[in-house]
Amino acid sequence: MSATRQIHLGAVPYGTGGPGSHTLWLDPEIPGDASVDIDWFVSIAQLAERGKFDLLFVVDSQFITPYSPPHYLNRLEPLTLLSAVATHTRNIGLVGTATTSFNSPFNLARRFGSLDLISHGRAGWNVVTTGDAGTAKNYGLDEHFDYDTRYGRAQEFVELAQALWDSYEDDAFVRDRSTGRFLDRDKQHRLDHEGTYFKVQGPLNLVRSRQGHPVIFQAGDSDQGRDLGASVGEGIFTHAPDIPSGQAFYDDIKGRARDRFGRNPEHLVIMPGVKIVVGDTDEEAREIEAENNERDHTFTAALEEFGRPFGWHDFTQYDLDAPFPAEALVHGERSFYTQAKAVTDRAVANGWSLRQAVEATRVWRKSEFVGSPHTIADKLIEWWEARACDGFNVGVDHPANFRRIVEEVVPILQERGVFRADYEPEATLRANLGLPIPPNRYAG
Ligand SMILES: Cc1cc2nc3c(=O)[nH]c(=O)nc-3n(C[C@H](O)[C@H](O)[C@H](O)COP(=O)(O)O)c2cc1C
């Protein structure tokens, strides 16, 4: 574990184009089927590994409409994808998104435990409750769970998975050929869990990896979401538009971890998603950003995508120049409600029309991390030193841009001594992030 505080970097591949990047796939360097092309993901992971990134972060959703971004329309399932990437990389952490709303704890604990063994201790789980409410209909339900149920399930689910990962003490398998003894049966533990949402007997038929448990990430911004992150999260994926809001989130989460849950706040790394645009000069980078935004996020695309936090409610049905239809918020109640409410409150407070509210989502896409390599490195360090975050989840969009981040921005961070020059030998994801190995709860 590194003694001095270091910046942590994650790479978030968006394949053919994620939210707000509907024309990314027009880049000739991106294969048209990048989001289902394992060679593409391997090449991004290897490039990130050359840049000594802590982790590859794969987001996910399981509900689409014809308006969904290209990457969402057709993409690989995260754990299958990461298992393949694991065999082509050595040190980079592999974080996959999986929902606690439409999975069962035993099955998911087994799959993440397997990824952790396949990758020799590099697995991480981004715990989500599913923002896209329509997913429920793909799992036999008429509607998504309400928030209390979503987060109640999530809390019990994660704690259950962690308990299942301890099913075997580390020395349970004796494998003594001279005596023929394979297992020390006293070191296999059954759970017999009967909770509010789940009933699981156990044990899990899998040993722990050398990092003990996969690292738990969390993404979700409501009060319940923050409590989940503060209680069981070891990494938080969030969005922060500027340093003051990043600091407020950081203080809130770390304060909750310390005060409500008695945890060491250093054992929780906060990594907002960021968009970086590198140019030879700051002016050139801003021009590239403006061109990208204009092309990738036209007003029509922004309007079509606007309804996503509102359960993909169709906003094209409204008069663009009438007052913002605040009554639409009801459609977000079981979706990305925190985000939908923030969007609605802002529109109402400013007296905006729908057109102005949609335009604002395009303006907000301007990033602080746009400039020459030195400007970007300065900004990253400024945020990190101000404790607006512990690191950054860098969106991988245009390949040439990501190469410049790896080849021109990372070396500056390394020279300044705020980012690793190399991985530790046999690095696990926990080692990369400076997180402790959880002791087995049954070990004496
Ligand atoms: C930064 C961030 C990233 C998220 N990523 C995903 C994701 O990849 N897949 C998913 O199904 N939900 C994702 N979510 C949705 C959350 O798990 C949650 O269901 C949603 O944000 C609503 O909860 P909240 O009001 O607590 O934020 C994400 C949320 C945030 C804030």
XYZ file of C-alpha atoms and ligand atoms in Angstrom:
475
model
C 0.000 0.000 0.000
C 1.367 3.397 -0.902
C 2.106 5.573 2.134
C 1.749 8.928 0.410
C -1.498 10.054 -1.116
C -1.573 9.516 -4.874
C -3.991 10.412 -7.644
C -6.068 7.445 -8.829
C -7.038 7.095 -12.467
C -9.750 5.003 -14.061
C -10.560 4.631 -17.771
C -14.227 4.440 -18.770
C -14.571 3.118 -22.329
C -17.565 4.458 -24.227
C -17.058 2.399 -27.394
C -19.156 3.853 -30.198
C -20.426 6.745 -28.031
C -22.124 7.157 -24.664
C -24.607 9.756 -23.390
C -24.061 13.055 -25.160
C -21.656 11.499 -27.689
C -23.975 10.143 -30.330
C -21.611 10.596 -33.242
C -18.412 9.387 -31.605
C -18.508 6.303 -33.847
C -17.912 8.543 -36.880
C -14.277 8.790 -35.745
C -12.465 6.609 -38.346
C -10.298 5.130 -35.615
C -13.323 3.596 -33.858
C -14.678 0.360 -35.304
C -18.419 0.602 -35.959
C -18.943 -2.369 -33.692
C -16.434 -1.264 -31.018
C -18.893 -1.778 -28.164
C -19.180 -5.489 -28.929
C -15.577 -5.942 -30.081
C -13.474 -7.528 -27.337
C -10.265 -6.656 -29.186
C -11.257 -3.023 -28.938
C -11.734 -3.223 -25.162
C -8.474 -5.128 -24.770
C -6.604 -2.463 -26.734
C -8.069 0.314 -24.542
C -7.257 -1.628 -21.374
C -3.688 -2.229 -22.531
C -3.240 1.433 -23.393
C -4.587 2.429 -19.968
C -2.246 -0.096 -18.408
C 0.672 1.473 -20.242
C -0.419 4.685 -18.565
C -0.380 2.862 -15.180
C -4.075 3.538 -14.652
C -5.562 2.056 -11.503
C -8.555 0.570 -13.236
C -10.809 0.072 -16.218
C -14.389 1.014 -15.323
C -17.237 -0.528 -17.331
C -20.638 1.112 -16.902
C -23.809 -0.676 -17.922
C -27.551 -0.524 -18.416
C -30.107 -3.059 -19.582
C -32.879 -0.984 -21.038
C -32.751 0.766 -24.377
C -34.963 2.806 -26.635
C -34.352 3.843 -30.250
C -32.967 7.098 -28.755
C -30.289 5.432 -26.622
C -26.661 6.379 -27.340
C -24.815 4.062 -29.773
C -22.737 2.398 -27.048
C -25.919 1.519 -25.151
C -27.714 0.051 -28.153
C -25.368 -2.871 -28.591
C -22.739 -3.707 -25.979
C -21.055 -6.551 -24.142
C -22.108 -7.671 -20.676
C -19.493 -6.268 -18.231
C -18.355 -9.390 -16.377
C -18.001 -11.445 -19.539
C -16.074 -8.581 -21.121
C -13.783 -8.088 -18.114
C -13.021 -11.800 -17.819
C -11.606 -11.657 -21.333
C -9.706 -8.421 -20.649
C -8.245 -10.035 -17.510
C -6.316 -12.552 -19.558
C -4.687 -9.822 -21.676
C -3.604 -7.480 -18.862
C -1.504 -7.856 -15.688
C -1.970 -4.927 -13.344
C -4.932 -2.769 -14.182
C -8.031 -3.152 -11.996
C -11.229 -4.371 -13.664
C -14.409 -2.772 -12.358
C -17.759 -3.932 -13.714
C -21.179 -2.452 -13.106
C -23.885 -4.798 -11.856
C -27.258 -4.050 -10.364
C -28.606 -5.272 -7.053
C -32.163 -4.800 -8.322
C -32.234 -7.552 -10.938
C -29.672 -10.101 -9.787
C -29.443 -12.623 -6.984
C -26.649 -12.307 -4.398
C -25.303 -15.840 -4.630
C -25.036 -15.729 -8.392
C -23.398 -12.307 -8.523
C -21.015 -13.024 -5.624
C -19.921 -16.098 -7.529
C -19.397 -14.221 -10.776
C -17.400 -11.380 -9.199
C -15.457 -13.898 -7.101
C -14.592 -15.730 -10.303
C -13.440 -12.528 -12.020
C -11.320 -11.789 -8.960
C -9.593 -15.172 -9.256
C -9.251 -15.029 -13.047
C -7.619 -11.589 -12.769
C -5.465 -12.525 -9.741
C -7.101 -10.012 -7.445
C -8.044 -7.144 -9.754
C -11.850 -7.224 -9.678
C -14.139 -4.419 -8.589
C -17.924 -4.179 -8.519
C -19.697 -0.921 -9.259
C -22.883 -1.423 -7.263
C -25.888 0.250 -8.871
C -29.602 -0.048 -8.232
C -30.450 0.518 -11.947
C -31.279 4.016 -13.039
C -33.193 3.038 -16.183
C -36.569 2.126 -14.718
C -37.713 0.296 -17.870
C -35.255 -2.492 -17.009
C -37.904 -3.858 -14.629
C -39.991 -4.935 -17.614
C -37.097 -7.052 -18.867
C -37.147 -8.955 -15.580
C -40.812 -9.802 -15.270
C -41.863 -6.765 -13.225
C -44.347 -4.096 -14.275
C -42.351 -1.307 -12.648
C -39.020 -0.678 -10.937
C -38.766 -0.905 -7.141
C -39.328 2.239 -5.076
C -36.234 3.879 -3.606
C -36.525 2.329 -0.141
C -36.724 -1.137 -1.653
C -33.952 -0.429 -4.156
C -31.513 0.751 -1.536
C -32.707 -1.742 1.106
C -31.953 -4.553 -1.328
C -28.616 -3.001 -2.287
C -27.397 -2.777 1.308
C -28.380 -6.321 2.186
C -27.129 -7.631 -1.179
C -23.609 -6.215 -0.816
C -23.217 -7.310 2.803
C -24.409 -10.753 1.806
C -21.972 -10.985 -1.089
C -19.111 -9.963 1.195
C -20.113 -12.640 3.693
C -20.298 -15.246 0.920
C -16.793 -14.305 -0.218
C -15.579 -15.375 3.248
C -17.065 -18.868 2.904
C -13.573 -20.377 3.026
C -10.782 -19.279 5.322
C -7.583 -18.731 3.374
C -5.979 -21.992 4.560
C -9.127 -24.120 4.193
C -7.774 -26.170 1.307
C -5.077 -28.442 2.752
C -4.513 -30.464 -0.435
C -2.089 -32.780 1.382
C -1.194 -35.551 -1.028
C 0.559 -37.566 1.701
C -2.561 -37.823 3.886
C -5.143 -37.463 1.125
C -6.778 -34.594 3.009
C -8.194 -32.023 0.594
C -10.244 -29.715 2.809
C -10.157 -28.658 6.443
C -13.915 -28.866 6.899
C -13.870 -26.580 9.938
C -12.720 -23.777 7.650
C -15.701 -23.916 5.337
C -18.531 -21.691 6.626
C -22.233 -21.736 5.930
C -24.091 -18.468 6.123
C -27.756 -19.332 6.768
C -28.783 -15.770 6.012
C -32.456 -14.824 6.330
C -32.886 -11.090 5.829
C -35.550 -8.675 4.668
C -35.008 -9.313 0.977
C -32.867 -12.408 0.626
C -32.538 -15.906 2.003
C -29.217 -17.587 1.248
C -27.761 -20.667 2.871
C -24.236 -20.773 1.427
C -21.408 -21.524 1.504
C -20.133 -20.061 -1.751
C -18.153 -22.639 -3.712
C -15.171 -20.347 -4.249
C -12.062 -19.270 -2.346
C -11.006 -15.672 -1.808
C -8.517 -14.093 -4.191
C -5.287 -12.551 -3.024
C -7.040 -9.206 -2.470
C -9.647 -10.881 -0.225
C -12.780 -9.410 -1.754
C -13.502 -7.550 -4.981
C -13.439 -3.793 -4.337
C -16.906 -2.285 -3.857
C -17.634 0.830 -5.882
C -20.948 2.668 -5.630
C -22.755 5.126 -7.874
C -25.944 6.841 -6.737
C -26.423 10.297 -5.359
C -29.601 10.388 -3.226
C -29.423 10.391 0.561
C -29.911 6.614 0.538
C -27.317 6.236 -2.217
C -24.786 8.246 -0.238
C -25.401 6.155 2.880
C -24.871 3.000 0.857
C -21.586 4.356 -0.485
C -20.446 5.591 2.919
C -21.251 2.287 4.627
C -19.977 -0.316 2.149
C -18.331 1.619 -0.693
C -14.566 1.573 -1.094
C -14.763 3.660 -4.249
C -17.429 6.130 -5.368
C -18.230 6.940 -8.986
C -19.833 10.370 -9.164
C -20.158 13.508 -11.257
C -18.784 16.853 -10.098
C -19.016 19.970 -12.262
C -16.534 22.062 -10.266
C -14.252 22.053 -7.226
C -16.755 23.438 -4.662
C -19.417 20.856 -5.504
C -16.759 18.126 -5.576
C -15.553 19.212 -2.133
C -19.085 19.284 -0.725
C -19.724 15.733 -1.978
C -16.316 14.546 -0.746
C -16.834 15.975 2.736
C -20.347 14.619 2.934
C -19.429 11.041 1.927
C -16.261 10.863 4.017
C -18.073 12.479 6.963
C -20.863 9.896 6.734
C -18.308 7.072 6.517
C -16.525 8.309 9.631
C -19.404 9.571 11.766
C -22.280 7.275 10.881
C -20.474 4.080 10.046
C -17.261 4.289 12.093
C -15.057 3.794 9.066
C -11.648 5.174 8.165
C -12.496 7.745 5.459
C -9.156 7.079 3.766
C -10.474 3.620 2.887
C -12.885 5.100 0.404
C -11.706 6.737 -2.811
C -13.907 9.244 -4.600
C -13.509 9.345 -8.367
C -15.765 11.623 -10.417
C -16.161 10.924 -14.108
C -14.344 13.544 -16.200
C -14.041 14.459 -19.823
C -10.518 15.433 -20.865
C -9.688 17.110 -24.162
C -5.994 17.517 -24.997
C -4.674 20.062 -27.492
C -1.284 21.540 -28.308
C -2.472 24.762 -26.725
C -5.406 25.663 -24.474
C -7.059 27.508 -27.354
C -6.762 24.550 -29.693
C -8.188 22.194 -27.054
C -11.188 24.483 -26.488
C -11.776 24.542 -30.238
C -11.694 20.738 -30.388
C -14.101 20.558 -27.458
C -16.508 22.990 -29.121
C -16.380 21.057 -32.400
C -16.937 17.755 -30.601
C -19.871 19.102 -28.609
C -21.494 20.654 -31.648
C -21.213 17.447 -33.638
C -21.721 14.847 -30.881
C -24.586 16.468 -29.045
C -26.901 18.287 -31.406
C -29.988 19.917 -29.967
C -32.140 17.111 -31.389
C -29.984 14.413 -29.798
C -29.951 16.320 -26.502
C -33.743 16.655 -26.554
C -34.230 12.966 -27.319
C -31.870 11.970 -24.522
C -33.214 14.550 -22.081
C -35.869 12.140 -20.797
C -33.436 9.473 -19.611
C -33.361 10.441 -15.914
C -37.139 10.793 -16.131
C -37.578 7.091 -16.985
C -36.970 7.897 -20.669
C -40.066 10.096 -20.684
C -40.630 11.531 -24.179
C -39.982 15.283 -24.048
C -40.362 15.697 -27.808
C -44.147 15.846 -27.198
C -43.951 19.262 -25.475
C -43.886 22.786 -26.855
C -40.220 23.723 -26.727
C -40.899 27.358 -25.898
C -43.571 26.871 -23.237
C -42.546 26.883 -19.547
C -40.609 23.772 -18.507
C -43.073 20.867 -17.964
C -42.232 20.300 -14.286
C -45.065 17.794 -13.957
C -42.877 15.339 -15.916
C -40.802 14.794 -12.768
C -43.295 12.152 -11.676
C -41.923 9.889 -14.421
C -38.500 9.986 -12.775
C -39.623 8.747 -9.391
C -38.297 5.236 -9.952
C -35.516 6.174 -12.343
C -32.595 8.602 -11.822
C -34.756 10.660 -9.472
C -31.980 12.733 -7.882
C -30.798 13.859 -11.297
C -34.314 14.392 -12.676
C -35.211 16.532 -9.659
C -32.039 18.613 -9.967
C -32.763 19.264 -13.660
C -36.387 20.196 -12.893
C -35.542 22.424 -9.920
C -32.941 24.305 -11.939
C -35.340 24.852 -14.846
C -38.132 26.059 -12.577
C -35.850 28.297 -10.480
C -34.544 29.971 -13.635
C -37.959 30.208 -15.276
C -36.635 28.270 -18.275
C -38.558 26.867 -21.210
C -37.907 23.268 -22.236
C -35.653 24.574 -25.000
C -33.530 26.466 -22.480
C -33.350 23.466 -20.142
C -32.181 21.222 -22.986
C -29.683 23.855 -24.169
C -28.315 23.996 -20.630
C -27.450 20.282 -20.740
C -25.344 21.064 -23.795
C -23.598 24.010 -22.153
C -22.812 21.934 -19.047
C -20.940 19.508 -21.175
C -18.068 21.980 -21.160
C -15.348 20.460 -19.042
C -12.688 22.001 -16.768
C -10.135 19.520 -18.091
C -9.570 20.959 -21.534
C -6.217 22.383 -22.591
C -2.573 21.638 -23.206
C -1.132 18.629 -21.321
C 0.308 20.966 -18.683
C -2.975 22.808 -18.189
C -4.821 19.524 -17.756
C -2.242 18.119 -15.335
C -2.447 21.358 -13.302
C -6.235 21.102 -13.158
C -6.225 17.460 -12.123
C -3.737 18.220 -9.366
C -5.706 21.296 -8.270
C -8.906 19.250 -7.805
C -7.069 16.458 -6.044
C -5.108 18.770 -3.722
C -8.313 20.643 -2.858
C -9.829 17.272 -1.890
C -12.624 17.630 -4.381
C -11.755 13.995 -5.179
C -9.129 11.272 -4.770
C -8.865 10.587 -8.465
C -10.694 10.634 -11.779
C -12.630 8.256 -13.972
C -11.533 9.430 -17.395
C -14.005 8.902 -20.226
C -12.365 7.204 -23.215
C -13.846 8.817 -26.308
C -11.624 9.643 -29.285
C -8.671 7.199 -29.329
C -6.158 9.881 -30.364
C -7.233 11.970 -27.393
C -6.884 9.061 -24.971
C -3.411 8.308 -26.333
C -2.423 11.905 -25.626
C -3.728 11.589 -22.073
C -1.610 8.470 -21.548
C 1.478 9.721 -23.355
C 1.482 13.429 -22.504
C -0.620 14.109 -19.383
C 0.270 11.074 -17.261
C 4.058 11.672 -17.507
C 3.574 15.173 -16.071
C 1.648 13.735 -13.122
C 4.447 11.218 -12.648
C 7.150 13.909 -12.766
C 5.275 15.859 -10.139
C 5.266 12.752 -7.919
C 1.478 12.552 -7.611
C 0.970 9.456 -9.744
C 2.734 6.083 -9.735
C 5.724 5.566 -12.030
C 4.957 1.860 -12.061
C 2.644 -0.696 -10.505
C 3.651 -2.585 -7.410
C 4.782 -6.125 -8.226
C 1.771 -8.444 -8.469
C -0.493 -5.480 -7.917
C -4.093 -6.085 -6.985
C -6.840 -3.501 -7.407
C -6.691 -2.931 -3.641
C -2.948 -2.292 -3.876
C -3.502 0.146 -6.739
C -6.080 2.068 -4.707
C -4.269 1.855 -1.365
C -7.115 -0.115 0.212
C -6.652 -2.733 2.939
C -7.406 -6.437 2.431
C -10.533 -7.255 4.458
C -9.830 -9.969 7.024
C -11.911 -13.125 6.739
C -14.712 -12.739 9.304
C -14.333 -16.333 10.431
C -10.551 -16.414 10.833
C -9.521 -16.611 14.500
C -22.261 8.650 -11.492
C -23.336 7.621 -11.593
C -23.130 6.493 -12.406
C -24.116 5.509 -12.519
N -23.893 4.446 -13.321
C -24.886 3.523 -13.501
C -24.711 2.440 -14.391
O -23.667 2.277 -15.019
N -25.741 1.571 -14.545
C -26.934 1.706 -13.871
O -27.832 0.868 -14.040
N -27.135 2.728 -13.015
C -26.142 3.626 -12.821
N -26.333 4.663 -11.941
C -27.659 4.750 -11.290
C -27.694 4.507 -9.794
O -27.341 3.219 -9.408
C -29.073 4.836 -9.260
O -29.984 3.829 -9.609
C -29.613 6.160 -9.782
O -28.607 7.125 -9.795
C -30.735 6.661 -8.919
O -30.312 6.741 -7.588
P -29.876 8.087 -6.891
O -31.094 8.973 -6.879
O -29.441 7.636 -5.530
O -28.758 8.681 -7.674
C -25.353 5.653 -11.813
C -25.543 6.781 -11.002
C -24.569 7.765 -10.889
C -24.821 8.955 -10.007
